């Protein structure tokens, strides 16, 4: 069962990720990214990370991608982009560079086999396990995240505000 | 068995890297960035399972919070740039070039 889930998710995720980076229209790219995120969230389940899978769905597919789609529609960029691409030679260079990075990672991961994963307690990866670990060992980072999000809210409001006086 | 999750993470990271380098649309560059962050998150979760340690799961949540904040700020920067230049082409943003 885990095998089937993994190979399906891996195929869908890689195919749609490739579509994301090759589409002209950012609207299509955003929809393919939604598919990639769905596959990634599903691939977390065989790793006993059910809570994270649900959180991934909520935050990425539910919030971040909706924000992306709103912005693309708001700016009406669907048809703006025409032939504004880097020359083919540069893109080929970038593809070779990425392939080299991938080969490096794959070599490093394949060199030292990890063996079968250990058996874990029942609450591993569920709300109970992750929550108690978060609030016991990582309280300070958790609190600091609230400061970060507050700063992000201020930054967003300031940056996106229309400055009539300066523009005119 | 964990290695194949690591390989999947590496593949998605490489695809995201290609998108960041080779694309000129600022929105697609941001999407590639999200893809790379997700690839690293998958690696965190795979190692957490392999080591039987929940630290990786907490890191996943932290990265997710930072990614959400980063995307909110990044998209408002995109809006500001679009208002200024009527374009989201990264090659046209060359004001800081000496």
mmCIF file of C-alpha atoms in Angstrom:
data_model
loop_
_atom_site.group_PDB
_atom_site.id
_atom_site.type_symbol
_atom_site.label_atom_id
_atom_site.label_comp_id
_atom_site.label_asym_id
_atom_site.label_seq_id
_atom_site.Cartn_x
_atom_site.Cartn_y
_atom_site.Cartn_z
ATOM 1 C CA UNK A 1 0.000 0.000 0.000
ATOM 2 C CA UNK A 2 2.789 2.396 0.932
ATOM 3 C CA UNK A 3 4.592 1.490 -2.296
ATOM 4 C CA UNK A 4 1.594 2.342 -4.444
ATOM 5 C CA UNK A 5 0.976 5.632 -2.614
ATOM 6 C CA UNK A 6 4.605 6.631 -2.920
ATOM 7 C CA UNK A 7 5.028 5.910 -6.630
ATOM 8 C CA UNK A 8 1.730 7.576 -7.535
ATOM 9 C CA UNK A 9 2.563 10.660 -5.493
ATOM 10 C CA UNK A 10 6.135 10.828 -6.785
ATOM 11 C CA UNK A 11 5.020 10.589 -10.412
ATOM 12 C CA UNK A 12 2.284 13.174 -10.053
ATOM 13 C CA UNK A 13 4.485 15.537 -8.020
ATOM 14 C CA UNK A 14 7.435 15.468 -10.408
ATOM 15 C CA UNK A 15 5.278 15.719 -13.545
ATOM 16 C CA UNK A 16 3.307 18.690 -12.229
ATOM 17 C CA UNK A 17 6.451 20.353 -10.837
ATOM 18 C CA UNK A 18 7.947 20.160 -14.342
ATOM 19 C CA UNK A 19 4.757 21.699 -15.711
ATOM 20 C CA UNK A 20 4.992 24.530 -13.145
ATOM 21 C CA UNK A 21 8.432 25.624 -14.298
ATOM 22 C CA UNK A 22 7.675 25.337 -18.012
ATOM 23 C CA UNK A 23 4.223 26.968 -18.388
ATOM 24 C CA UNK A 24 4.085 30.397 -20.010
ATOM 25 C CA UNK A 25 0.883 31.438 -18.300
ATOM 26 C CA UNK A 26 1.325 31.842 -14.510
ATOM 27 C CA UNK A 27 -2.317 30.857 -14.044
ATOM 28 C CA UNK A 28 -1.695 27.339 -15.400
ATOM 29 C CA UNK A 29 1.537 27.163 -13.403
ATOM 30 C CA UNK A 30 -0.406 27.929 -10.220
ATOM 31 C CA UNK A 31 -2.949 25.193 -10.929
ATOM 32 C CA UNK A 32 -0.181 22.651 -11.581
ATOM 33 C CA UNK A 33 1.454 23.763 -8.337
ATOM 34 C CA UNK A 34 -1.805 22.976 -6.521
ATOM 35 C CA UNK A 35 -1.666 19.450 -7.966
ATOM 36 C CA UNK A 36 1.990 19.098 -6.914
ATOM 37 C CA UNK A 37 1.120 20.191 -3.374
ATOM 38 C CA UNK A 38 -1.763 17.716 -3.174
ATOM 39 C CA UNK A 39 0.578 14.897 -4.210
ATOM 40 C CA UNK A 40 3.206 16.050 -1.700
ATOM 41 C CA UNK A 41 0.651 16.143 1.125
ATOM 42 C CA UNK A 42 -0.460 12.613 0.252
ATOM 43 C CA UNK A 43 3.145 11.409 0.204
ATOM 44 C CA UNK A 44 3.530 12.482 3.855
ATOM 45 C CA UNK A 45 0.946 9.931 5.005
ATOM 46 C CA UNK A 46 3.105 6.770 4.524
ATOM 47 C CA UNK A 47 5.789 8.544 6.593
ATOM 48 C CA UNK A 48 3.410 8.602 9.607
ATOM 49 C CA UNK A 49 3.046 12.390 9.347
ATOM 50 C CA UNK A 50 -0.738 12.550 9.178
ATOM 51 C CA UNK A 51 -1.018 15.810 11.125
ATOM 52 C CA UNK A 52 1.528 17.497 8.872
ATOM 53 C CA UNK A 53 -0.282 16.188 5.784
ATOM 54 C CA UNK A 54 -3.498 17.861 6.927
ATOM 55 C CA UNK A 55 -1.674 21.075 7.871
ATOM 56 C CA UNK A 56 0.065 21.060 4.485
ATOM 57 C CA UNK A 57 -3.303 20.826 2.733
ATOM 58 C CA UNK A 58 -4.770 23.628 4.822
ATOM 59 C CA UNK A 59 -1.863 26.061 4.594
ATOM 60 C CA UNK A 60 -0.447 25.466 1.116
ATOM 61 C CA UNK A 61 -3.439 24.461 -0.964
ATOM 62 C CA UNK A 62 -5.961 26.317 1.149
ATOM 63 C CA UNK A 63 -4.183 29.593 1.869
ATOM 64 C CA UNK A 64 -0.978 30.152 -0.095
ATOM 65 C CA UNK A 65 -2.218 28.999 -3.490
ATOM 66 C CA UNK A 66 -5.465 30.917 -3.109
ATOM 67 C CA UNK A 67 -3.369 34.017 -2.418
ATOM 68 C CA UNK A 68 -1.325 33.291 -5.549
ATOM 69 C CA UNK A 69 -4.417 32.858 -7.700
ATOM 70 C CA UNK A 70 -5.947 36.051 -6.287
ATOM 71 C CA UNK A 71 -2.828 38.033 -7.146
ATOM 72 C CA UNK A 72 -2.585 36.572 -10.659
ATOM 73 C CA UNK A 73 -6.241 37.418 -11.315
ATOM 74 C CA UNK A 74 -5.911 40.842 -9.677
ATOM 75 C CA UNK A 75 -2.943 41.804 -11.837
ATOM 76 C CA UNK A 76 -4.596 40.192 -14.869
ATOM 77 C CA UNK A 77 -1.320 38.604 -15.929
ATOM 78 C CA UNK A 78 -2.822 35.628 -17.735
ATOM 79 C CA UNK A 79 -2.190 36.950 -21.217
ATOM 80 C CA UNK A 80 0.494 39.572 -20.612
ATOM 81 C CA UNK A 81 3.515 37.366 -20.822
ATOM 82 C CA UNK A 82 4.553 36.756 -24.398
ATOM 83 C CA UNK A 83 8.021 35.909 -25.594
ATOM 84 C CA UNK A 84 9.847 37.247 -22.557
ATOM 85 C CA UNK A 85 12.094 34.298 -21.887
ATOM 86 C CA UNK A 86 15.807 33.914 -21.504
ATOM 87 C CA UNK A 87 17.628 32.543 -24.579
ATOM 88 C CA UNK A 88 17.656 28.781 -25.001
ATOM 89 C CA UNK A 89 21.360 28.444 -24.215
ATOM 90 C CA UNK A 90 20.917 30.072 -20.806
ATOM 91 C CA UNK A 91 17.946 27.852 -19.980
ATOM 92 C CA UNK A 92 19.910 24.770 -21.043
ATOM 93 C CA UNK A 93 22.714 25.876 -18.736
ATOM 94 C CA UNK A 94 20.240 26.264 -15.856
ATOM 95 C CA UNK A 95 18.793 22.803 -16.561
ATOM 96 C CA UNK A 96 22.263 21.242 -16.577
ATOM 97 C CA UNK A 97 23.094 23.001 -13.311
ATOM 98 C CA UNK A 98 19.915 21.708 -11.673
ATOM 99 C CA UNK A 99 20.584 18.206 -12.986
ATOM 100 C CA UNK A 100 24.086 18.377 -11.523
ATOM 101 C CA UNK A 101 22.674 19.424 -8.124
ATOM 102 C CA UNK A 102 20.203 16.536 -8.303
ATOM 103 C CA UNK A 103 22.942 14.068 -9.231
ATOM 104 C CA UNK A 104 25.030 15.290 -6.291
ATOM 105 C CA UNK A 105 22.139 14.824 -3.841
ATOM 106 C CA UNK A 106 21.197 11.422 -5.275
ATOM 107 C CA UNK A 107 24.804 10.260 -5.035
ATOM 108 C CA UNK A 108 25.071 11.455 -1.427
ATOM 109 C CA UNK A 109 21.787 9.811 -0.422
ATOM 110 C CA UNK A 110 22.546 6.586 -2.259
ATOM 111 C CA UNK A 111 26.065 6.232 -0.821
ATOM 112 C CA UNK A 112 25.073 5.446 2.734
ATOM 113 C CA UNK A 113 22.026 3.164 2.975
ATOM 114 C CA UNK A 114 19.944 4.005 6.017
ATOM 115 C CA UNK A 115 18.373 0.623 6.699
ATOM 116 C CA UNK A 116 14.768 0.052 7.708
ATOM 117 C CA UNK A 117 13.184 2.765 9.859
ATOM 118 C CA UNK A 118 12.489 1.871 13.512
ATOM 119 C CA UNK A 119 9.022 1.176 14.830
ATOM 120 C CA UNK A 120 7.539 4.269 16.425
ATOM 121 C CA UNK A 121 4.954 4.813 19.172
ATOM 122 C CA UNK A 122 1.291 5.149 18.325
ATOM 123 C CA UNK A 123 1.144 8.966 18.654
ATOM 124 C CA UNK A 124 4.134 9.588 16.333
ATOM 125 C CA UNK A 125 3.173 12.246 13.817
ATOM 126 C CA UNK A 126 -0.330 12.737 15.177
ATOM 127 C CA UNK A 127 -1.644 15.873 16.808
ATOM 128 C CA UNK A 128 -0.834 14.543 20.261
ATOM 129 C CA UNK A 129 2.778 13.624 19.558
ATOM 130 C CA UNK A 130 3.683 16.676 17.453
ATOM 131 C CA UNK A 131 1.801 19.061 19.775
ATOM 132 C CA UNK A 132 3.403 17.868 22.999
ATOM 133 C CA UNK A 133 6.845 17.921 21.374
ATOM 134 C CA UNK A 134 6.238 21.438 20.020
ATOM 135 C CA UNK A 135 5.106 22.833 23.360
ATOM 136 C CA UNK A 136 7.732 21.048 25.453
ATOM 137 C CA UNK A 137 10.928 21.449 23.461
ATOM 138 C CA UNK A 138 10.184 24.321 21.061
ATOM 139 C CA UNK A 139 8.076 26.857 22.980
ATOM 140 C CA UNK A 140 10.374 29.815 22.313
ATOM 141 C CA UNK A 141 10.517 29.338 18.502
ATOM 142 C CA UNK A 142 6.761 28.858 18.526
ATOM 143 C CA UNK A 143 6.260 32.180 20.286
ATOM 144 C CA UNK A 144 8.764 33.907 17.996
ATOM 145 C CA UNK A 145 6.732 32.783 14.972
ATOM 146 C CA UNK A 146 3.918 35.027 16.195
ATOM 147 C CA UNK A 147 6.289 38.013 16.139
ATOM 148 C CA UNK A 148 7.360 37.037 12.617
ATOM 149 C CA UNK A 149 3.773 36.849 11.410
ATOM 150 C CA UNK A 150 2.975 40.214 13.008
ATOM 151 C CA UNK A 151 5.959 41.735 11.182
ATOM 152 C CA UNK A 152 4.783 40.106 7.935
ATOM 153 C CA UNK A 153 1.307 41.619 8.375
ATOM 154 C CA UNK A 154 2.758 45.118 8.858
ATOM 155 C CA UNK A 155 5.125 44.653 5.939
ATOM 156 C CA UNK A 156 2.345 43.476 3.634
ATOM 157 C CA UNK A 157 0.049 46.368 4.512
ATOM 158 C CA UNK A 158 2.808 48.950 4.065
ATOM 159 C CA UNK A 159 4.066 47.491 0.772
ATOM 160 C CA UNK A 160 0.711 46.931 -0.899
ATOM 161 C CA UNK A 161 -0.822 50.254 0.116
ATOM 162 C CA UNK A 162 -1.498 52.593 -2.771
ATOM 163 C CA UNK A 163 0.636 55.700 -2.483
ATOM 164 C CA UNK A 164 -1.453 58.247 -4.397
ATOM 165 C CA UNK A 165 0.554 61.303 -3.524
ATOM 166 C CA UNK A 166 3.901 59.935 -4.632
ATOM 167 C CA UNK A 167 2.591 58.406 -7.848
ATOM 168 C CA UNK A 168 0.832 61.549 -9.076
ATOM 169 C CA UNK B 1 12.989 2.750 2.030
ATOM 170 C CA UNK B 2 13.579 6.278 3.281
ATOM 171 C CA UNK B 3 16.083 6.958 0.511
ATOM 172 C CA UNK B 4 13.423 7.185 -2.172
ATOM 173 C CA UNK B 5 11.699 10.008 -0.284
ATOM 174 C CA UNK B 6 15.046 11.774 -0.099
ATOM 175 C CA UNK B 7 15.533 11.268 -3.850
ATOM 176 C CA UNK B 8 12.026 12.614 -4.513
ATOM 177 C CA UNK B 9 12.872 15.659 -2.377
ATOM 178 C CA UNK B 10 16.124 16.169 -4.284
ATOM 179 C CA UNK B 11 14.307 15.928 -7.629
ATOM 180 C CA UNK B 12 11.700 18.509 -6.631
ATOM 181 C CA UNK B 13 14.436 20.763 -5.240
ATOM 182 C CA UNK B 14 16.316 20.577 -8.553
ATOM 183 C CA UNK B 15 13.169 21.355 -10.550
ATOM 184 C CA UNK B 16 12.468 24.341 -8.305
ATOM 185 C CA UNK B 17 16.054 25.516 -8.710
ATOM 186 C CA UNK B 18 15.684 25.386 -12.494
ATOM 187 C CA UNK B 19 12.514 27.477 -12.233
ATOM 188 C CA UNK B 20 14.238 30.050 -10.052
ATOM 189 C CA UNK B 21 17.193 30.477 -12.388
ATOM 190 C CA UNK B 22 15.635 30.129 -15.814
ATOM 191 C CA UNK B 23 12.261 31.887 -15.537
ATOM 192 C CA UNK B 24 11.704 35.622 -15.796
ATOM 193 C CA UNK B 25 8.147 35.839 -14.507
ATOM 194 C CA UNK B 26 8.371 36.927 -10.868
ATOM 195 C CA UNK B 27 5.282 34.920 -9.888
ATOM 196 C CA UNK B 28 6.720 31.705 -11.299
ATOM 197 C CA UNK B 29 10.007 32.409 -9.519
ATOM 198 C CA UNK B 30 8.052 32.632 -6.246
ATOM 199 C CA UNK B 31 6.214 29.392 -7.047
ATOM 200 C CA UNK B 32 9.539 27.646 -7.702
ATOM 201 C CA UNK B 33 10.716 28.923 -4.329
ATOM 202 C CA UNK B 34 7.684 27.318 -2.692
ATOM 203 C CA UNK B 35 8.476 24.088 -4.502
ATOM 204 C CA UNK B 36 12.038 24.118 -3.144
ATOM 205 C CA UNK B 37 10.845 24.769 0.417
ATOM 206 C CA UNK B 38 8.427 21.863 0.099
ATOM 207 C CA UNK B 39 11.165 19.572 -1.159
ATOM 208 C CA UNK B 40 13.257 20.380 1.906
ATOM 209 C CA UNK B 41 10.221 19.829 4.141
ATOM 210 C CA UNK B 42 9.724 16.374 2.649
ATOM 211 C CA UNK B 43 13.340 15.584 3.483
ATOM 212 C CA UNK B 44 12.784 16.745 7.077
ATOM 213 C CA UNK B 45 9.779 14.440 7.461
ATOM 214 C CA UNK B 46 11.572 11.485 5.847
ATOM 215 C CA UNK B 47 14.500 11.806 8.231
ATOM 216 C CA UNK B 48 12.142 12.281 11.201
ATOM 217 C CA UNK B 49 10.554 8.932 10.363
ATOM 218 C CA UNK B 50 13.921 7.298 9.810
ATOM 219 C CA UNK B 51 15.323 8.489 13.147
ATOM 220 C CA UNK B 52 12.083 8.127 15.113
ATOM 221 C CA UNK B 53 12.428 11.745 16.258
ATOM 222 C CA UNK B 54 9.728 14.404 16.045
ATOM 223 C CA UNK B 55 12.088 17.404 15.739
ATOM 224 C CA UNK B 56 11.720 17.248 11.959
ATOM 225 C CA UNK B 57 7.955 17.631 12.248
ATOM 226 C CA UNK B 58 8.344 20.781 14.341
ATOM 227 C CA UNK B 59 10.769 22.144 11.753
ATOM 228 C CA UNK B 60 8.191 21.437 9.072
ATOM 229 C CA UNK B 61 5.681 23.606 10.918
ATOM 230 C CA UNK B 62 8.248 26.396 11.384
ATOM 231 C CA UNK B 63 9.224 26.342 7.700
ATOM 232 C CA UNK B 64 5.543 26.426 6.784
ATOM 233 C CA UNK B 65 4.947 29.515 8.943
ATOM 234 C CA UNK B 66 7.988 31.275 7.499
ATOM 235 C CA UNK B 67 6.913 30.327 3.962
ATOM 236 C CA UNK B 68 3.452 31.755 4.522
ATOM 237 C CA UNK B 69 4.879 35.039 5.845
ATOM 238 C CA UNK B 70 7.415 35.165 3.013
ATOM 239 C CA UNK B 71 4.763 34.606 0.355
ATOM 240 C CA UNK B 72 2.525 37.337 1.794
ATOM 241 C CA UNK B 73 5.387 39.855 1.751
ATOM 242 C CA UNK B 74 6.680 38.597 -1.609
ATOM 243 C CA UNK B 75 3.306 38.948 -3.295
ATOM 244 C CA UNK B 76 2.835 42.471 -1.936
ATOM 245 C CA UNK B 77 6.260 43.326 -3.371
ATOM 246 C CA UNK B 78 5.041 41.883 -6.684
ATOM 247 C CA UNK B 79 1.993 44.168 -6.500
ATOM 248 C CA UNK B 80 4.182 47.199 -5.744
ATOM 249 C CA UNK B 81 6.522 46.392 -8.634
ATOM 250 C CA UNK B 82 3.596 45.829 -10.989
ATOM 251 C CA UNK B 83 2.123 49.231 -10.056
ATOM 252 C CA UNK B 84 5.457 50.863 -10.741
ATOM 253 C CA UNK B 85 6.487 49.141 -13.975
ATOM 254 C CA UNK B 86 3.321 47.475 -15.361
ATOM 255 C CA UNK B 87 5.317 44.250 -15.603
ATOM 256 C CA UNK B 88 6.558 41.358 -13.452
ATOM 257 C CA UNK B 89 9.582 40.548 -15.594
ATOM 258 C CA UNK B 90 12.671 40.061 -13.428
ATOM 259 C CA UNK B 91 14.986 41.144 -16.244
ATOM 260 C CA UNK B 92 13.442 44.608 -16.236
ATOM 261 C CA UNK B 93 14.300 45.215 -12.592
ATOM 262 C CA UNK B 94 17.753 46.635 -13.077
ATOM 263 C CA UNK B 95 17.623 49.938 -11.153
ATOM 264 C CA UNK B 96 20.386 48.832 -8.782
ATOM 265 C CA UNK B 97 22.769 47.989 -11.617
ATOM 266 C CA UNK B 98 25.839 50.242 -11.427
#
